[in-house]
Coordinates of C-alpha atoms in Angstrom, one line a residue:
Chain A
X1 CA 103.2 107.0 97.1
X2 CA 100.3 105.1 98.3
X3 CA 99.9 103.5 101.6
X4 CA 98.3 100.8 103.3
X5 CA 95.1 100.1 102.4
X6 CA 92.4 98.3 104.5
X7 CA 88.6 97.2 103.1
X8 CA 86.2 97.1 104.1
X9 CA 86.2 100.6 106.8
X10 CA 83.6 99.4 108.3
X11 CA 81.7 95.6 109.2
X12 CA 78.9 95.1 111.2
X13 CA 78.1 91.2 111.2
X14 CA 75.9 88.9 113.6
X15 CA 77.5 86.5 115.5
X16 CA 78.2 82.9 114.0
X17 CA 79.2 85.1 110.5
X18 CA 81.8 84.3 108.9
X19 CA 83.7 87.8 108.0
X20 CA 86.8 88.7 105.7
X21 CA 89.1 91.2 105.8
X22 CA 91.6 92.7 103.3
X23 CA 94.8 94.2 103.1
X24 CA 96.8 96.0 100.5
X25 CA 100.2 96.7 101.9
X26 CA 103.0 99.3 99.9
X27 CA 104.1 98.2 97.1
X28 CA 107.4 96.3 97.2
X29 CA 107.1 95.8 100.9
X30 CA 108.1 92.1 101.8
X31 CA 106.9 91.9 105.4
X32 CA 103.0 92.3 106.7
X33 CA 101.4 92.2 110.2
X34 CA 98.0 91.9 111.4
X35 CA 97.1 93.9 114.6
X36 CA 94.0 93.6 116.8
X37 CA 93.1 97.5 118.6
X38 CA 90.3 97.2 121.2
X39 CA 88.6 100.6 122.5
X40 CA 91.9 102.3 124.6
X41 CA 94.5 100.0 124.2
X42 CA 97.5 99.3 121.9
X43 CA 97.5 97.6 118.9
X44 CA 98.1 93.6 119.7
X45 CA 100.0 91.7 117.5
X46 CA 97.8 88.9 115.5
X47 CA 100.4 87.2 112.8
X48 CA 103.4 88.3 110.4
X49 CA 104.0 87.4 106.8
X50 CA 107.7 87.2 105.2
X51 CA 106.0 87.0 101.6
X52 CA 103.8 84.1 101.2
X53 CA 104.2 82.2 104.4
X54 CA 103.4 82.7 107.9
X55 CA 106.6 83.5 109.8
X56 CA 104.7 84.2 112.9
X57 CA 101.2 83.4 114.2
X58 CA 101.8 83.3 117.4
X59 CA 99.1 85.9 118.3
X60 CA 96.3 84.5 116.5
X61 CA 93.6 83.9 119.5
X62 CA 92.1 80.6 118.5
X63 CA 91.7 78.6 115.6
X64 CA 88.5 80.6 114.4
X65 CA 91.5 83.3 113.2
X66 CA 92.9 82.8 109.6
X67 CA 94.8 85.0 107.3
X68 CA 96.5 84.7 104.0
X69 CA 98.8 86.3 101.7
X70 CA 98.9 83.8 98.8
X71 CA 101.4 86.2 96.3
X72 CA 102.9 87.7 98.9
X73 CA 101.2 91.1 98.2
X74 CA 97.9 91.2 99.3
X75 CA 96.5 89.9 102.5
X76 CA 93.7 88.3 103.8
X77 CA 92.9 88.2 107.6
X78 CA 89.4 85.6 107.7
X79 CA 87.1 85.1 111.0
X80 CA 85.0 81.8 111.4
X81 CA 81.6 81.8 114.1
X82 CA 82.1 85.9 115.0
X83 CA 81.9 86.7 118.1
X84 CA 80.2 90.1 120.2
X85 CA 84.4 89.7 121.8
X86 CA 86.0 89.7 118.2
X87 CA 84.8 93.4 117.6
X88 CA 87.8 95.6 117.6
X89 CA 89.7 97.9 115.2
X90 CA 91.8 95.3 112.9
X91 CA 94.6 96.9 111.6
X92 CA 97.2 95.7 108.8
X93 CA 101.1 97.0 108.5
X94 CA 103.9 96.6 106.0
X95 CA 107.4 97.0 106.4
X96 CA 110.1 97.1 103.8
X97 CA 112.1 94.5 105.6
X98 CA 115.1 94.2 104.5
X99 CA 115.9 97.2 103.4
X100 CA 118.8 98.1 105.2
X101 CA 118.1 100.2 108.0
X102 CA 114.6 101.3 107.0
X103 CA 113.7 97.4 107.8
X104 CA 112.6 97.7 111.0
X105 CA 110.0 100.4 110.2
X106 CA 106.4 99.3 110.0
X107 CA 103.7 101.6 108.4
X108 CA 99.9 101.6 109.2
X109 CA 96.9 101.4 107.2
X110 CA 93.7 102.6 108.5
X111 CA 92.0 99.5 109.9
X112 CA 88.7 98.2 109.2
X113 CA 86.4 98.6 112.6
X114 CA 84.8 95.2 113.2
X115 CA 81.6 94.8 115.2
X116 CA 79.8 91.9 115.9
X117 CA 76.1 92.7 117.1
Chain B
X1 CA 108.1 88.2 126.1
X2 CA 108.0 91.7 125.9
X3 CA 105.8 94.3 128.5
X4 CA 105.9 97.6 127.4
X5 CA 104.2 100.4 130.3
X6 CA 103.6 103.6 129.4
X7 CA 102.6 106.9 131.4
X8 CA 100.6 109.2 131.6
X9 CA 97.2 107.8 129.8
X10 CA 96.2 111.5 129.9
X11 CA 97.7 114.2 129.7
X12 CA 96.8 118.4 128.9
X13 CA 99.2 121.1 128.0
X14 CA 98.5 124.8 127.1
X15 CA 99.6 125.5 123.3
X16 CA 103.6 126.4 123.5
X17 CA 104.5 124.2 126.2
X18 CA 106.4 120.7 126.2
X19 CA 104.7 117.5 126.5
X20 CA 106.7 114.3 128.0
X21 CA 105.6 110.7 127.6
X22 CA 107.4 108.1 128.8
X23 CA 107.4 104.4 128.4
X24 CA 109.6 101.4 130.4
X25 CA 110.2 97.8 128.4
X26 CA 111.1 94.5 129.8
X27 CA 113.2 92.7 127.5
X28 CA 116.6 93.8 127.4
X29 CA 116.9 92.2 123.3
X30 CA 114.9 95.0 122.6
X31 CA 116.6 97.1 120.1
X32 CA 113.8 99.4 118.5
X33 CA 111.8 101.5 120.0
X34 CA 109.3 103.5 117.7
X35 CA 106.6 105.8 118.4
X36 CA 103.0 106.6 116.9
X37 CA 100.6 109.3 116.8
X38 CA 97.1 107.9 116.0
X39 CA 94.8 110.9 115.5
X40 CA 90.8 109.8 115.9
X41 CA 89.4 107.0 113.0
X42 CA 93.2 106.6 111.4
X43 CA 95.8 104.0 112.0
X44 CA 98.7 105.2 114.3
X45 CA 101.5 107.1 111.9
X46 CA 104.7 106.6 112.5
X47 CA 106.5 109.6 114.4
X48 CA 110.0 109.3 115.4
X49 CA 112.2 106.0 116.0
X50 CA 115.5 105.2 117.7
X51 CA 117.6 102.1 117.5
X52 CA 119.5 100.8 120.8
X53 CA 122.6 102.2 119.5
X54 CA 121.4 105.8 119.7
X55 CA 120.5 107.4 122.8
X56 CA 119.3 110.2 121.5
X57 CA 116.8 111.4 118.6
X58 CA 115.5 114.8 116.8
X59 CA 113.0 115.6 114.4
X60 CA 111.8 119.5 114.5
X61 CA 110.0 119.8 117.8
X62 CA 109.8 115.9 118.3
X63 CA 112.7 114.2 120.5
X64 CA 113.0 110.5 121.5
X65 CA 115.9 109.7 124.3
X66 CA 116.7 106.0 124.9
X67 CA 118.7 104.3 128.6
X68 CA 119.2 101.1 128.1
X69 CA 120.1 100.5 131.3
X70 CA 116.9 101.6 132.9
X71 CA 115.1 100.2 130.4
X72 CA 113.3 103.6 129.6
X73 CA 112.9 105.4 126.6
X74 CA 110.6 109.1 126.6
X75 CA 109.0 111.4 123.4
X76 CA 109.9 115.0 124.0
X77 CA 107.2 117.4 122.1
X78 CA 108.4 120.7 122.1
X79 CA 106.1 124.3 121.6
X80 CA 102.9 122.0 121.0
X81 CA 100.5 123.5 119.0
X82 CA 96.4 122.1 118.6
X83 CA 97.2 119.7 116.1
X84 CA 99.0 117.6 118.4
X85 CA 96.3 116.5 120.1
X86 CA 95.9 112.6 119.4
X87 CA 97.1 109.7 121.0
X88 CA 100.6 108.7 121.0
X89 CA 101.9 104.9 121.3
X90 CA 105.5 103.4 122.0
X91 CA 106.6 100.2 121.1
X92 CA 109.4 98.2 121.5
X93 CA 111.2 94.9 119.3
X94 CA 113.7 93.0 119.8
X95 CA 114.4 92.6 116.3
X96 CA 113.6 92.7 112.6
X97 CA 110.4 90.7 111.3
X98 CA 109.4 90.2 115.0
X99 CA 105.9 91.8 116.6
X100 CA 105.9 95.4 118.2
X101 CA 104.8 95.4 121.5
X102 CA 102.8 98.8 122.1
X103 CA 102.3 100.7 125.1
X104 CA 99.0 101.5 126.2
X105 CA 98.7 104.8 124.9
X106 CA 98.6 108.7 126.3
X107 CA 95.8 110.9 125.0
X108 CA 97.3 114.4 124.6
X109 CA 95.3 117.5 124.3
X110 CA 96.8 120.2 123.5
X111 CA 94.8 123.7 124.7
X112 CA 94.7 126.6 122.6

């Protein structure tokens, strides 16, 4: 079936933008993340949705960091006043959680590249 | 919370031969330790897994051991071949819904 999706690929703002950044996870799949890569490192956690709500945004950086998931399907990470340090691989995973023993497993999209000239 | 080190960042093998990667954790709640292969421009894909209740794993030529003791867990690659090459990623949770913590990745190349 179809996986993850991530739009845009690709975003090249100016700093001060404001830019927005979309997420389709698998269908059926209950829980979603937001991860921040930076060039050689790990994926960092950013926030996690159980459906609609926020059950963790503890990883959000500052308050200029804002994401949605208002049906509890698709997902919307949002960036206020860019900045040259926000640019970074953002990536988006979905997990069937709940699912028995399947629930811990989170699966990738391929992450839109942000950079912020 | 959670620190996850992983070793080598590098690391080069001639095609056939086994590749080791090994990662240490922090937080003794952990209880999932999972491990990616992120291949150039693509999110990382999800490889093997092991739960704390295992201590071993196999896939085909992919093996994960877990010692909860030492707080260690290692991906065995066995008879690599070129299209191994990527970077691989461990992470560790201490349980469902909550954040992975990732290593900080191991570029393997594999030479033909």
């Amino acid at each position: 079936g179809a996986g993850v999706s991530q739009t845009p690929s690709n975003k090249v703002t100016e700093k001060g933008k404001y830019v927005e950044l979309r997420c389709d996870p698998i269908s059926g799949h209950t829980a979603l993340y937001w991860y921040r890569q930076s060039l050689g490192q790990g994926p960092e956690f950013l926030i996690y949705f159980q459906g609609t709500g926020a059950a963790d945004d503890s990883g959000l950086p500052n308050d200029r960091f804002f994401a949605v998931r208002p049906e509890g399907s698709v997902s919307t990470l949002k960036i206020q006043r860019t900045e040259r340090g926000d640019s970074a691989v953002y990536l988006c995973a979905s997990s069937p959680s709940g699912e028995g023993t399947r629930d811990y497993e989170q699966y990738f999209g391929p992450g839109t590249r942000l950079t912020v000239t | 919370g959670e620190n996850v080190e992983q070793h080598p960042s590098t690391l080069s093998v001639q095609e056939g031969d086994s590749a080791v990667i090994k990662c240490t954790y922090s937080d003794s709640a952990s209880n999932y330790f999972p491990w990616y292969k992120q291949e150039l421009g693509k999110g990382p894909q999800l490889i093997i897994d092991i739960r704390s209740n295992v201590g071993e794993k196999k896939d085909q030529r992919i093996a994960v051991t877990l010692n909860k003791t030492a707080k260690h867990f290692s991906l065995h690659i066995t008879e690599t071949q070129p299209e191994d090459s990527a970077v691989y990623f461990c992470a560790a949770t201490p349980h469902t819904g909550n954040q992975f913590y990732f290593g900080t990745g191991t570029s393997l190349t594999v030479i033909p």
